[in-house]
CSV table of C-alpha atoms in Angstrom, one decimal:
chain,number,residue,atom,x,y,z
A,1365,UNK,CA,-34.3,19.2,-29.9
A,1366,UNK,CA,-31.2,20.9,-30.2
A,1367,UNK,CA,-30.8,20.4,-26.4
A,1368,UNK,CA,-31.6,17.1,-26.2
A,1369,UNK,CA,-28.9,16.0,-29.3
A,1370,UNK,CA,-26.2,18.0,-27.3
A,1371,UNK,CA,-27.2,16.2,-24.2
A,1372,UNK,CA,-26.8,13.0,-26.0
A,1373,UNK,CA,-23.3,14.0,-27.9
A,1374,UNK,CA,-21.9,14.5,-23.7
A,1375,UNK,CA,-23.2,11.1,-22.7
A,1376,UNK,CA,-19.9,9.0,-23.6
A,1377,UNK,CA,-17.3,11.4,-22.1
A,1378,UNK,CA,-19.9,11.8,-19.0
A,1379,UNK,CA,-19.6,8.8,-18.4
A,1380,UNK,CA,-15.6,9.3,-17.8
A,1381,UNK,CA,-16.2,12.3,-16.0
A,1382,UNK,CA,-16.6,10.6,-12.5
A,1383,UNK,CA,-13.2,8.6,-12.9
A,1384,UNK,CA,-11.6,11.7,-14.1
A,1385,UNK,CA,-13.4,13.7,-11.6
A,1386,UNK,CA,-12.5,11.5,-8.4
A,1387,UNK,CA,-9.1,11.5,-9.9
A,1388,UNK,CA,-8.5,15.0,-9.9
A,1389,UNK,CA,-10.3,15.0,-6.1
A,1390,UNK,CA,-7.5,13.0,-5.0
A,1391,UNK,CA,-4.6,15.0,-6.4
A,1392,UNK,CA,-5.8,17.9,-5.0
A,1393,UNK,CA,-6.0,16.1,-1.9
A,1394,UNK,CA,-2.4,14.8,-2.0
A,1395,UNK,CA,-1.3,18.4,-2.4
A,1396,UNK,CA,-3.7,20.0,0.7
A,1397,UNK,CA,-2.5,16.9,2.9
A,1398,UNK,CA,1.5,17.8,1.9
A,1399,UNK,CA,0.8,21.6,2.4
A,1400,UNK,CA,-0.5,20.8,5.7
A,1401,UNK,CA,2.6,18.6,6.5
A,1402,UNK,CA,4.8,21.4,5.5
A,1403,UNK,CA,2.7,24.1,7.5
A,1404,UNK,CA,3.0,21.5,11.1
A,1405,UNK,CA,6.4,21.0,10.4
A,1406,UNK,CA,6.8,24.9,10.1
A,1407,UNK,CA,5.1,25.6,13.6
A,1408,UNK,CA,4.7,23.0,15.3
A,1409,UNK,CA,8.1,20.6,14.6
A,1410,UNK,CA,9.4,21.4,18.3
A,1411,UNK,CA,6.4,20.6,20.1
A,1412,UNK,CA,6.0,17.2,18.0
A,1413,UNK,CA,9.6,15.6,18.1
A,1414,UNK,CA,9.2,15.7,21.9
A,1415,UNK,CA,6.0,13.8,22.2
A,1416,UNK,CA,7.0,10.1,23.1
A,1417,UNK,CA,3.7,8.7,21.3
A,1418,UNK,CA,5.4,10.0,18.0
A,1419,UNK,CA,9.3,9.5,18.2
A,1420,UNK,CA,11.1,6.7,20.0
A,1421,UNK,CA,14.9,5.1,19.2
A,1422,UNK,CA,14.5,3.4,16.2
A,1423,UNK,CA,11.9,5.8,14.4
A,1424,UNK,CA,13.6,8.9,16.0
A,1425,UNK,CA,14.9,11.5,12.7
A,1426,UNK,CA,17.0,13.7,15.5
A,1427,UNK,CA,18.5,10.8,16.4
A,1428,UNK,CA,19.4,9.4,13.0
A,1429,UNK,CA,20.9,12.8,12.5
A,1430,UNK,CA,23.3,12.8,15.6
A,1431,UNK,CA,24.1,9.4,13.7
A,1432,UNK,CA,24.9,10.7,10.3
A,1433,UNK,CA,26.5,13.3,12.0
A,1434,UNK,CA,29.0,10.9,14.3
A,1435,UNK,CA,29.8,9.0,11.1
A,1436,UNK,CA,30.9,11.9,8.8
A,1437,UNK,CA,33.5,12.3,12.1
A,1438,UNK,CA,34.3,8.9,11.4
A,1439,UNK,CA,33.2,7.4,14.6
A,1440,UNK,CA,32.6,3.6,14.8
A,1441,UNK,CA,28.6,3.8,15.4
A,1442,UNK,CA,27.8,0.6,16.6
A,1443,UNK,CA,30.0,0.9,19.5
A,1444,UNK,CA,27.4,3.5,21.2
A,1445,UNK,CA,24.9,1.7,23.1
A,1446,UNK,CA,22.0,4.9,22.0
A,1447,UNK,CA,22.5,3.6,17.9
A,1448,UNK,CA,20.3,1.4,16.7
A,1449,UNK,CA,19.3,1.7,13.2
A,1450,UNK,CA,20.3,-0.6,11.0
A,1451,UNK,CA,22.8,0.4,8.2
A,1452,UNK,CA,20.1,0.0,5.8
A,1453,UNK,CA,18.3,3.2,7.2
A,1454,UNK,CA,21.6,5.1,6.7
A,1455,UNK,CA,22.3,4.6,3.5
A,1456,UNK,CA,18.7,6.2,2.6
A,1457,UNK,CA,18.6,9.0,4.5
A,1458,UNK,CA,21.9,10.0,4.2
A,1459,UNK,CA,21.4,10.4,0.2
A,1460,UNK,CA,18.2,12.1,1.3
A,1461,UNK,CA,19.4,14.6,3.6
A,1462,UNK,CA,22.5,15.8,1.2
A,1463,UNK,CA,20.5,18.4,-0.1
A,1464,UNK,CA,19.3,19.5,3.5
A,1465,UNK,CA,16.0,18.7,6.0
A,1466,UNK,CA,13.1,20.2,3.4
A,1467,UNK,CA,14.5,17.5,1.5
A,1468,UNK,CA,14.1,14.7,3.8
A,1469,UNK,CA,10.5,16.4,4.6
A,1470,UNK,CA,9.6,16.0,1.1
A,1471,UNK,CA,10.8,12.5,1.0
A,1472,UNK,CA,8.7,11.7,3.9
A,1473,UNK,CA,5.3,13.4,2.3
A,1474,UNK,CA,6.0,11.7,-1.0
A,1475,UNK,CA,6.3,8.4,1.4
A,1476,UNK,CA,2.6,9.3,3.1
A,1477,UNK,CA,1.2,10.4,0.4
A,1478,UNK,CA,1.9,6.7,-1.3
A,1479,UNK,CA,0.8,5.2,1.6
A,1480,UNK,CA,-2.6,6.7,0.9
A,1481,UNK,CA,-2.8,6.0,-2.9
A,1482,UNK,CA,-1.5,2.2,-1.9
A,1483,UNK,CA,-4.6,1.8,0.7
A,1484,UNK,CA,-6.7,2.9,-1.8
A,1485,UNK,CA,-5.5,0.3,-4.7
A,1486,UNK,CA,-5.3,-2.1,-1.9
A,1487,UNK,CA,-9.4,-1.7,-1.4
A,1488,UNK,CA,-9.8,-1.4,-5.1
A,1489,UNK,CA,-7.9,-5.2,-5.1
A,1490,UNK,CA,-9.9,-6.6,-2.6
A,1491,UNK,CA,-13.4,-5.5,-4.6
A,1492,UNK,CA,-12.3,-5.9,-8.0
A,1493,UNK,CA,-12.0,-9.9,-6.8
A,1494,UNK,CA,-15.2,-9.9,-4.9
A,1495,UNK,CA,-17.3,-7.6,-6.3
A,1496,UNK,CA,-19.3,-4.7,-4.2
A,1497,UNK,CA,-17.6,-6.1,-1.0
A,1498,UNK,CA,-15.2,-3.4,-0.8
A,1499,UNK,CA,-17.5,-0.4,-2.3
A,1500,UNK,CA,-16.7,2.9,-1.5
A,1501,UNK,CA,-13.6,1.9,0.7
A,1502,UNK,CA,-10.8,2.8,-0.9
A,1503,UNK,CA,-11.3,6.8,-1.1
A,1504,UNK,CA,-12.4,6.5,1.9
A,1505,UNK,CA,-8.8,5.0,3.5
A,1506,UNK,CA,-7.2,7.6,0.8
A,1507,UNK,CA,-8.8,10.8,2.4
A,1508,UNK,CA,-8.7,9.5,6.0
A,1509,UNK,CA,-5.1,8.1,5.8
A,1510,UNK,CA,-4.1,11.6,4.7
A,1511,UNK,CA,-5.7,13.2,7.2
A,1512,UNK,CA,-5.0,11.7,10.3
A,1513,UNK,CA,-3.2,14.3,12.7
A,1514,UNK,CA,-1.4,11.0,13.7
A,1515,UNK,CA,0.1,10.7,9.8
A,1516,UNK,CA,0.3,14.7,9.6
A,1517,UNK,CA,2.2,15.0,12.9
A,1518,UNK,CA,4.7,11.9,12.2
A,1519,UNK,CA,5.9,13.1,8.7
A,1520,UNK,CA,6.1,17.0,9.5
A,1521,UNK,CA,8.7,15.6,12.3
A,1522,UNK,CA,10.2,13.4,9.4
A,1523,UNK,CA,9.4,10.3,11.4
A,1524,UNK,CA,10.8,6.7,10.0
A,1525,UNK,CA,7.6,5.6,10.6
A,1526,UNK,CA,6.5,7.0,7.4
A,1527,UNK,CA,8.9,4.4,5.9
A,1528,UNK,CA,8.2,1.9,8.0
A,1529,UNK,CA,4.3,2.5,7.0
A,1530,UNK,CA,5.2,3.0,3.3
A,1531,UNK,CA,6.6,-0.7,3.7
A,1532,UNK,CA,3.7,-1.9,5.1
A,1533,UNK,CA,1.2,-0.4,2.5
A,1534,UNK,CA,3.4,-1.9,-0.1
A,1535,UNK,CA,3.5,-5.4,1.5
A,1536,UNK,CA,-0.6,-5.0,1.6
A,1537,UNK,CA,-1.1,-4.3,-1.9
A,1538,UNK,CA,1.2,-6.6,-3.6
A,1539,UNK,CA,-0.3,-9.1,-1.2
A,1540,UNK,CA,-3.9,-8.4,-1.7
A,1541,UNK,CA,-3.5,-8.0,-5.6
A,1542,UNK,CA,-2.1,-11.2,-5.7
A,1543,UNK,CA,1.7,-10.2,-6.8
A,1544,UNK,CA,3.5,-12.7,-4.4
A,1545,UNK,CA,6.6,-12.9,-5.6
A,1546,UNK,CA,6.5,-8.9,-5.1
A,1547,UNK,CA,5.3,-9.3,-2.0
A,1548,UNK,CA,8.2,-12.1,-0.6
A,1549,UNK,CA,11.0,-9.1,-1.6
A,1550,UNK,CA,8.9,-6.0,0.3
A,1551,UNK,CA,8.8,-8.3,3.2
A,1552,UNK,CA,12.4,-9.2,3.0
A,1553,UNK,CA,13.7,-5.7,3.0
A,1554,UNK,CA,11.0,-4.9,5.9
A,1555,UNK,CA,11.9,-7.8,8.3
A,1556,UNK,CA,16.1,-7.0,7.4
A,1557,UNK,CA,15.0,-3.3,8.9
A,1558,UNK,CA,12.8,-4.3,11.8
A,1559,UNK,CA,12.5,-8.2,12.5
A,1560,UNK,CA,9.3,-8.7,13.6
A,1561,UNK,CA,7.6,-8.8,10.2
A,1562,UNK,CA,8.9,-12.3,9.5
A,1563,UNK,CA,5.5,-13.5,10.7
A,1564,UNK,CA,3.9,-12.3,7.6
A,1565,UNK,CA,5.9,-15.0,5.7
A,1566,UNK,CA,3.3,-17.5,7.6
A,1567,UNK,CA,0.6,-16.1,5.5
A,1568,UNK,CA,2.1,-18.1,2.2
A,1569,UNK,CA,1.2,-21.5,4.1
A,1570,UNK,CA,-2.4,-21.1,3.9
A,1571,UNK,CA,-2.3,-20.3,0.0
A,1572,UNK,CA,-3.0,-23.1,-2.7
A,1573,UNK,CA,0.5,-23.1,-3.5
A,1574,UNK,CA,2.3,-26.1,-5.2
A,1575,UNK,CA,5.4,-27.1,-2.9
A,1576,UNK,CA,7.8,-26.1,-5.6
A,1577,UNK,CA,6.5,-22.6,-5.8
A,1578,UNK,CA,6.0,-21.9,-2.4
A,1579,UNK,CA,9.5,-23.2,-1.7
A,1580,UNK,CA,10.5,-20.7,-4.5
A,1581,UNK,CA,8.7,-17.7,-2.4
A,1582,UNK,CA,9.9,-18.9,0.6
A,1583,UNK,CA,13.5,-18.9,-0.3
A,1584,UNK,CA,13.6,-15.6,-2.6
A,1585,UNK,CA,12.2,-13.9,0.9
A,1586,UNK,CA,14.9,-15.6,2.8
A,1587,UNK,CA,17.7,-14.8,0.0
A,1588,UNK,CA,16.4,-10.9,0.4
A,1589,UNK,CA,17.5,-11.0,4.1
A,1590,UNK,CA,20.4,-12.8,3.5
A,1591,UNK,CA,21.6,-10.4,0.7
A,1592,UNK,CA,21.2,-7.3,2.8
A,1593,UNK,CA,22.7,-8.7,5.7
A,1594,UNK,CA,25.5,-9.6,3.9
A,1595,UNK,CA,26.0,-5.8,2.5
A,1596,UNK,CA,25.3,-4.5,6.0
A,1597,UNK,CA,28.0,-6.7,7.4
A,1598,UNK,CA,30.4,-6.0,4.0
A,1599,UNK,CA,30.1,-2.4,4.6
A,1600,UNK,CA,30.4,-2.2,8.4
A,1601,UNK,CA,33.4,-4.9,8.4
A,1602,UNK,CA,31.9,-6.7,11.6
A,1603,UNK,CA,28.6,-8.0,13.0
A,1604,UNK,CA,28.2,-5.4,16.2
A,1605,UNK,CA,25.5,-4.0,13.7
A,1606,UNK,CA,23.4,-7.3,14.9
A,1607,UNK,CA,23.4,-6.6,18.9
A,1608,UNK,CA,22.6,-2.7,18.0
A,1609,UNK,CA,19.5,-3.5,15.9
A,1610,UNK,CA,17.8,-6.4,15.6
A,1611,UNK,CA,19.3,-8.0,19.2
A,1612,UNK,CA,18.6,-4.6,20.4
A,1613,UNK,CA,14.2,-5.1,19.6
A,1614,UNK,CA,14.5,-8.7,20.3
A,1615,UNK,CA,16.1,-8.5,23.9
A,1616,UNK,CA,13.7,-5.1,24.6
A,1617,UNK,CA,16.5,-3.3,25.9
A,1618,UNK,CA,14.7,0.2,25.3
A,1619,UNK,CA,13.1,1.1,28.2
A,1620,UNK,CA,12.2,4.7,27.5
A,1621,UNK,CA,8.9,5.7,27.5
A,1622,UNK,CA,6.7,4.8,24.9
A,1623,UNK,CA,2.8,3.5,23.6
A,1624,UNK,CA,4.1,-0.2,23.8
A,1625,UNK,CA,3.6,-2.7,26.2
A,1626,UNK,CA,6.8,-3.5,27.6
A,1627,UNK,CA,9.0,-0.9,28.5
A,1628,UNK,CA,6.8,-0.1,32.6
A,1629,UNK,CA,7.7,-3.6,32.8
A,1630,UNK,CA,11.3,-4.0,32.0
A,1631,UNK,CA,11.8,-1.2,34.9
A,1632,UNK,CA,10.2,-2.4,37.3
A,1633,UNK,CA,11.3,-6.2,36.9
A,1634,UNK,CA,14.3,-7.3,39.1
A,1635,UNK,CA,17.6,-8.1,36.4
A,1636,UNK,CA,17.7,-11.7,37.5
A,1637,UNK,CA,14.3,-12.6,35.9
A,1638,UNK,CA,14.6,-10.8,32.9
A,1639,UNK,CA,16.2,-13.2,30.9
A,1640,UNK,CA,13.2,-15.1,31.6
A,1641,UNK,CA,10.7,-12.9,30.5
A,1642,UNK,CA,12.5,-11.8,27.4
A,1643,UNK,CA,12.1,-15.5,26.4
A,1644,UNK,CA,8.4,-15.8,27.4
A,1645,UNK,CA,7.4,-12.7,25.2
A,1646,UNK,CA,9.3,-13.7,22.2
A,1647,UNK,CA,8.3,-17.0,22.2
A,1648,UNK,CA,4.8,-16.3,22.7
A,1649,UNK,CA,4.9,-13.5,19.5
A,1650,UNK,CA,6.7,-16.3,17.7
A,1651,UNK,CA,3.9,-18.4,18.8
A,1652,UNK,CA,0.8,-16.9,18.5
A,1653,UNK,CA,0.8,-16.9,14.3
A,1654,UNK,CA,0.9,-20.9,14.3
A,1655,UNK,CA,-2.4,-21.4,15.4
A,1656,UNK,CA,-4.3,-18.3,13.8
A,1657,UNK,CA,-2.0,-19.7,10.6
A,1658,UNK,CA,-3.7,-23.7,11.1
A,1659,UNK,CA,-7.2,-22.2,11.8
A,1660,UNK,CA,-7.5,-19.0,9.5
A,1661,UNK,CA,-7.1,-20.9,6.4
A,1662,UNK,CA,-10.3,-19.7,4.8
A,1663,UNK,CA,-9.4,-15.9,4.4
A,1664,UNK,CA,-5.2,-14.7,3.5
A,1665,UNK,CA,-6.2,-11.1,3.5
A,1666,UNK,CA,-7.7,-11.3,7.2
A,1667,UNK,CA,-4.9,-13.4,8.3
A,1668,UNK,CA,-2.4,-10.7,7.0
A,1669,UNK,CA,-4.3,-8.0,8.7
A,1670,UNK,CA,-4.6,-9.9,12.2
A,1671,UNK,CA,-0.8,-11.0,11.8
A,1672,UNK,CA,-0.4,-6.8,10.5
A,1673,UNK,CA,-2.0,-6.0,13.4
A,1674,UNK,CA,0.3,-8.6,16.2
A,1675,UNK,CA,3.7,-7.2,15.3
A,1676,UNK,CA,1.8,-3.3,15.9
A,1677,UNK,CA,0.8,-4.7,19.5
A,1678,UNK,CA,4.0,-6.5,20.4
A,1679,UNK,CA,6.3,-4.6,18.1
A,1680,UNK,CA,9.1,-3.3,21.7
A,1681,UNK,CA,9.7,0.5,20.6
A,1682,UNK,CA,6.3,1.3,18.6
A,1683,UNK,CA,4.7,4.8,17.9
A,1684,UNK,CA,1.2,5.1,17.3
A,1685,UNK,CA,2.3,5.8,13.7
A,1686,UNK,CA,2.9,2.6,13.4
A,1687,UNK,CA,-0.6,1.3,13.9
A,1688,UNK,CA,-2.0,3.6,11.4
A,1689,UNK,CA,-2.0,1.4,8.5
A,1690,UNK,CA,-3.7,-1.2,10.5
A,1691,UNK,CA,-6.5,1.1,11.4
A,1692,UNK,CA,-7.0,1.9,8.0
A,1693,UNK,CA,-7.2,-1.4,6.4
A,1694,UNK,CA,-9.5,-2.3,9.2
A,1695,UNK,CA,-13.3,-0.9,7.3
A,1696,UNK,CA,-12.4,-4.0,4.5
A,1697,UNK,CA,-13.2,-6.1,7.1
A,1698,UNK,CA,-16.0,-4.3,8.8
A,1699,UNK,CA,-17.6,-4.5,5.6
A,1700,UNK,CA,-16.7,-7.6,5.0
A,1701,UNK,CA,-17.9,-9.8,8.5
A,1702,UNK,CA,-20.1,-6.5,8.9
A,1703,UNK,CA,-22.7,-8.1,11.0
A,1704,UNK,CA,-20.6,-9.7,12.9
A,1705,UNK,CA,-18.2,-7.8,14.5
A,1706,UNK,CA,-19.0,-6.9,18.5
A,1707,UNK,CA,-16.9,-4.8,19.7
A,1708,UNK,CA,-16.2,-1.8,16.9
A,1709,UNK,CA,-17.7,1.0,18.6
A,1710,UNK,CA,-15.8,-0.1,22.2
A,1711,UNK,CA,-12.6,-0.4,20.5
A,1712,UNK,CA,-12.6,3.0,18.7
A,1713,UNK,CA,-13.8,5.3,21.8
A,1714,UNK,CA,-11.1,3.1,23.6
A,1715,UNK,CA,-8.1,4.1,20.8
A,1716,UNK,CA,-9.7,7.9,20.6
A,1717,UNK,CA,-9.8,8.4,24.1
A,1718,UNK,CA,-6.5,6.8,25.2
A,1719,UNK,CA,-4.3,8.5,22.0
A,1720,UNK,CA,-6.5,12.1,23.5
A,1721,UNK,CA,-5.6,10.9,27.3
A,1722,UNK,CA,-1.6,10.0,26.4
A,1723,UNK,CA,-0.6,13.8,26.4
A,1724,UNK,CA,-2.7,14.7,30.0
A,1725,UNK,CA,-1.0,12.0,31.2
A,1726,UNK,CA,2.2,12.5,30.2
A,1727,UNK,CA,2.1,16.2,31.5
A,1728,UNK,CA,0.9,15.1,34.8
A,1729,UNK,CA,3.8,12.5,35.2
A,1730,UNK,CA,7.0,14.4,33.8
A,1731,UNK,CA,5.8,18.3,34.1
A,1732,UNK,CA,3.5,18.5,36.4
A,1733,UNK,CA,4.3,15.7,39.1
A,1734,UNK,CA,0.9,16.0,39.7
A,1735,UNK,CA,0.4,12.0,38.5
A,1736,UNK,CA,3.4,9.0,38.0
A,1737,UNK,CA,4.4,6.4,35.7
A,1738,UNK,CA,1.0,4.8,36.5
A,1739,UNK,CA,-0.9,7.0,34.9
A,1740,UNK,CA,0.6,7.3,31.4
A,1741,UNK,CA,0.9,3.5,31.5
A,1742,UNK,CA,-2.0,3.1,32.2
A,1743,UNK,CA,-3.3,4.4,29.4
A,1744,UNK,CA,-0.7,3.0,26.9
A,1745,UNK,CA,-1.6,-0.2,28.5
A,1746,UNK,CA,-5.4,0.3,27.9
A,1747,UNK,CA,-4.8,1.6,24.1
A,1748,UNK,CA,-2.9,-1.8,23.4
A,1749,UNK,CA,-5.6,-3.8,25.0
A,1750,UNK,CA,-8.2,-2.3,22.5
A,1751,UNK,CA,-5.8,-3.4,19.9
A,1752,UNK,CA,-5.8,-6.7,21.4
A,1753,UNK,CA,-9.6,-7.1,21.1
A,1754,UNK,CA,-9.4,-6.3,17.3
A,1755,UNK,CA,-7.4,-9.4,17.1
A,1756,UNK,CA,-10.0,-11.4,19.3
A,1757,UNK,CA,-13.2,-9.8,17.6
A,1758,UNK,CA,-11.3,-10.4,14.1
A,1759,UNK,CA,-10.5,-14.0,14.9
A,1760,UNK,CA,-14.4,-14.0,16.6
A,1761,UNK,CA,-16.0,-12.8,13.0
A,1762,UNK,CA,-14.2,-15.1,10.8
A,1763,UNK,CA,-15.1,-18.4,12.9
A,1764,UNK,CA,-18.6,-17.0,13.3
A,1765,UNK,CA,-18.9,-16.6,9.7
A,1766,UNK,CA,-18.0,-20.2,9.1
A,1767,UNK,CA,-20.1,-21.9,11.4
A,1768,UNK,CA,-23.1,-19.7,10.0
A,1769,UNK,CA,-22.7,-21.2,6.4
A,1770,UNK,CA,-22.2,-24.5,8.1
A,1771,UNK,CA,-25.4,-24.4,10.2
A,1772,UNK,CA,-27.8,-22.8,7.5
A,1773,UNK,CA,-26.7,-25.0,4.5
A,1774,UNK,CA,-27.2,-27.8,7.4
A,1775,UNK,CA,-30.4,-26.5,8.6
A,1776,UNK,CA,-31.5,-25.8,4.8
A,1777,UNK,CA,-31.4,-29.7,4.4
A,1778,UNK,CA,-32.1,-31.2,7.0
A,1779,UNK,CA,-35.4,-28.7,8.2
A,1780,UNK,CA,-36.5,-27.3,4.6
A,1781,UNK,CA,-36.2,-23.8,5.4
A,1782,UNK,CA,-33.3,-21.0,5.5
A,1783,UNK,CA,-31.3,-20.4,8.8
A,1784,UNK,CA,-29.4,-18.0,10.2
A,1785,UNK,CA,-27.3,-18.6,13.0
A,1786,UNK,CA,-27.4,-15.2,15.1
């Protein structure tokens, strides 16, 4: 009896245990993900910041530190055709670095490890409004976000991807949760960094949004961008900060090396058509979001994650970093269009084997010379083609969804008995 009344006086704080308890998991998982940052960055930190599928230009630490270093000598930056980070990225890692690089390594593992917590809430969002859609998802990005070797490798090497994730995660949650006004100002500071977020501003169209108010988001996003231009351009006393950064993505005048799509072809075009094919690629990315905008009216959150998912593909000077956020947001939708989706089990051998492939390649082209070019862009080519089928297959589910409500409420009518359309 005694037992039994003791076993009774534990049920109301049982019943917290498992929120306290999966708490407590995650902190202690937080702290075994930053010691494992720490220890790559200890051994491995010269083998990493060589890798090509982890560091390009505008994401490049080393590089932003031959920066700093040229502007403490009091060396007009923008007037070197290898800068091209925008004076916003300056600012912050300059204050960050003062104190010396375990600084900016901690900075970038307090970065990741938000980025993890934020895809978490983000789930947590999405099933709190529909409920058991998003079960189990959210420590489930947590845990794997953490423990990518992608996200371990990229913030040991102190990476701006990590920012440029952190930005992304933020944009997700405020989105998903419903915080727009929030989510207008992330977005401005992310497209005055990198450009090629603007498309996400799209995603406001398809919302049941008086005029007034989305005239309201729409301008505080644009008055975000304007503000920060105007300080880079007050501080810099000129506008060669525009060519160097954002002309600089736009024009794809980085032709190094990297996981992206475009660089194998801006070598081996001749220079007289490539005026025409920059203007071809940007105004097909431009493009693209105004019909998945007019027909993807049904679901924001997917529409964010296929428009998420575009400026990953066609971003000019990407890591696979970049894409991680993506990937992880991607099991909402698996369980949301679950028995819908085609290709899941292609797409992720695909990314597994081409991100294990990248390095073979790469040492068989520029160590080796047992390979060429070919062969490393061919498999960069074949990773962003699997991404490319995520945005088909995720386009595919939601349109399939829709027609099978159509046809079984219309077959439920008109036939008096329940249809699926398979």
């Amino acid at each position: 009896m005694k037992r039994k009344a003791a076993k009774a006086n534990k049920d109301p704080e049982s019943e917290k245990d498992p929120h306290l308890r999966e708490s407590l998991n995650d902190v202690r998982f937080a702290v075994f993900a930053i010691l494992l940052r720490f220890l790559f960055s200890s051994y491995l930190y010269d083998w990493a910041r060589e890798r090509v599928e982890l560091v390009t230009p505008v994401f490049s630490y080393e590089q932003l530190l031959d920066d700093l270093e040229m502007k403490k000598d009091g060396l007009p930056l923008y007037t070197f055709p290898h800068f091209h980070n925008a004076p916003m990225m300056m600012w912050i890692y300059s204050s960050v670095s003062y104190f010396g690089k375990h600084s900016v390594l901690a900075f970038s593992c307090l970065l990741d490890v938000s980025v993890a917590w934020l895809l978490k809430w983000t789930a947590d969002a999405v099933k709190s409004k529909k409920e058991g859609e998003a079960a189990g998802c959210g420590r489930w990005l947590f845990r794997t976000y953490l423990f990518n070797p992608i996200t371990i490798a990229s913030c040991a090497i102190c990476s701006l991807s990590t920012l440029y994730n952190f930005l992304a995660a933020l944009s997700a949650y405020l989105f998903f949760s419903g915080c727009l006004m929030g989510y207008v100002v992330v977005l401005g500071i992310w497209t005055s960094w990198t450009v090629y977020p603007a498309i996400l501003f799209n995603i406001l169209f398809v919302l049941d949004l008086p005029k007034r108010q989305l005239g309201i988001y729409l301008g505080v996003g644009l008055a975000v961008v304007t503000a920060i231009s105007s300080v880079h351009f007050w501080s810099q006393g000129s506008l060669e900060f525009l060519d160097s950064s954002y002309f600089y993505m736009l024009t794809f005048k980085d032709i190094t090396p990297n996981v992206g799509l475009y660089w194998y072809f801006f070598v081996q075009v001749f220079d007289h058509f490539r005026e025409f094919y920059v203007l071809t690629f940007m105004t097909f990315y431009w493009f693209v979001p105004v019909p998945l905008t007019m027909s993807i009216r049904g679901d924001p959150h997917l529409l964010f994650w296929l428009f998420l998912l575009l400026s990953s593909v066609f971003f000019p000077s990407p890591t696979l970093n970049t894409a991680t956020v993506v990937f992880s947001l991607w099991p909402i939708f698996l369980k949301r269009y679950g028995e819908y989706w085609r290709y899941t089990l292609l797409i992720v051998a695909t990314i597994v084997t081409c991100v294990t492939l990248m390095p073979v390649m790469w040492h068989m082209w520029m160590v080796s010379s047992s390979g060429n070019a070919n062969f490393y862009f061919g498999v960069t080519l074949t990773y962003n083609i699997a991404m490319i089928y995520m945005v088909i297959d995720g386009t595919f589910v939601y349109f399939r969804d829709q027609t099978n409500d159509y046809f079984k409420d219309w077959k439920s009518r008109h036939m008096g008995f329940a249809y699926a359309f398979h």
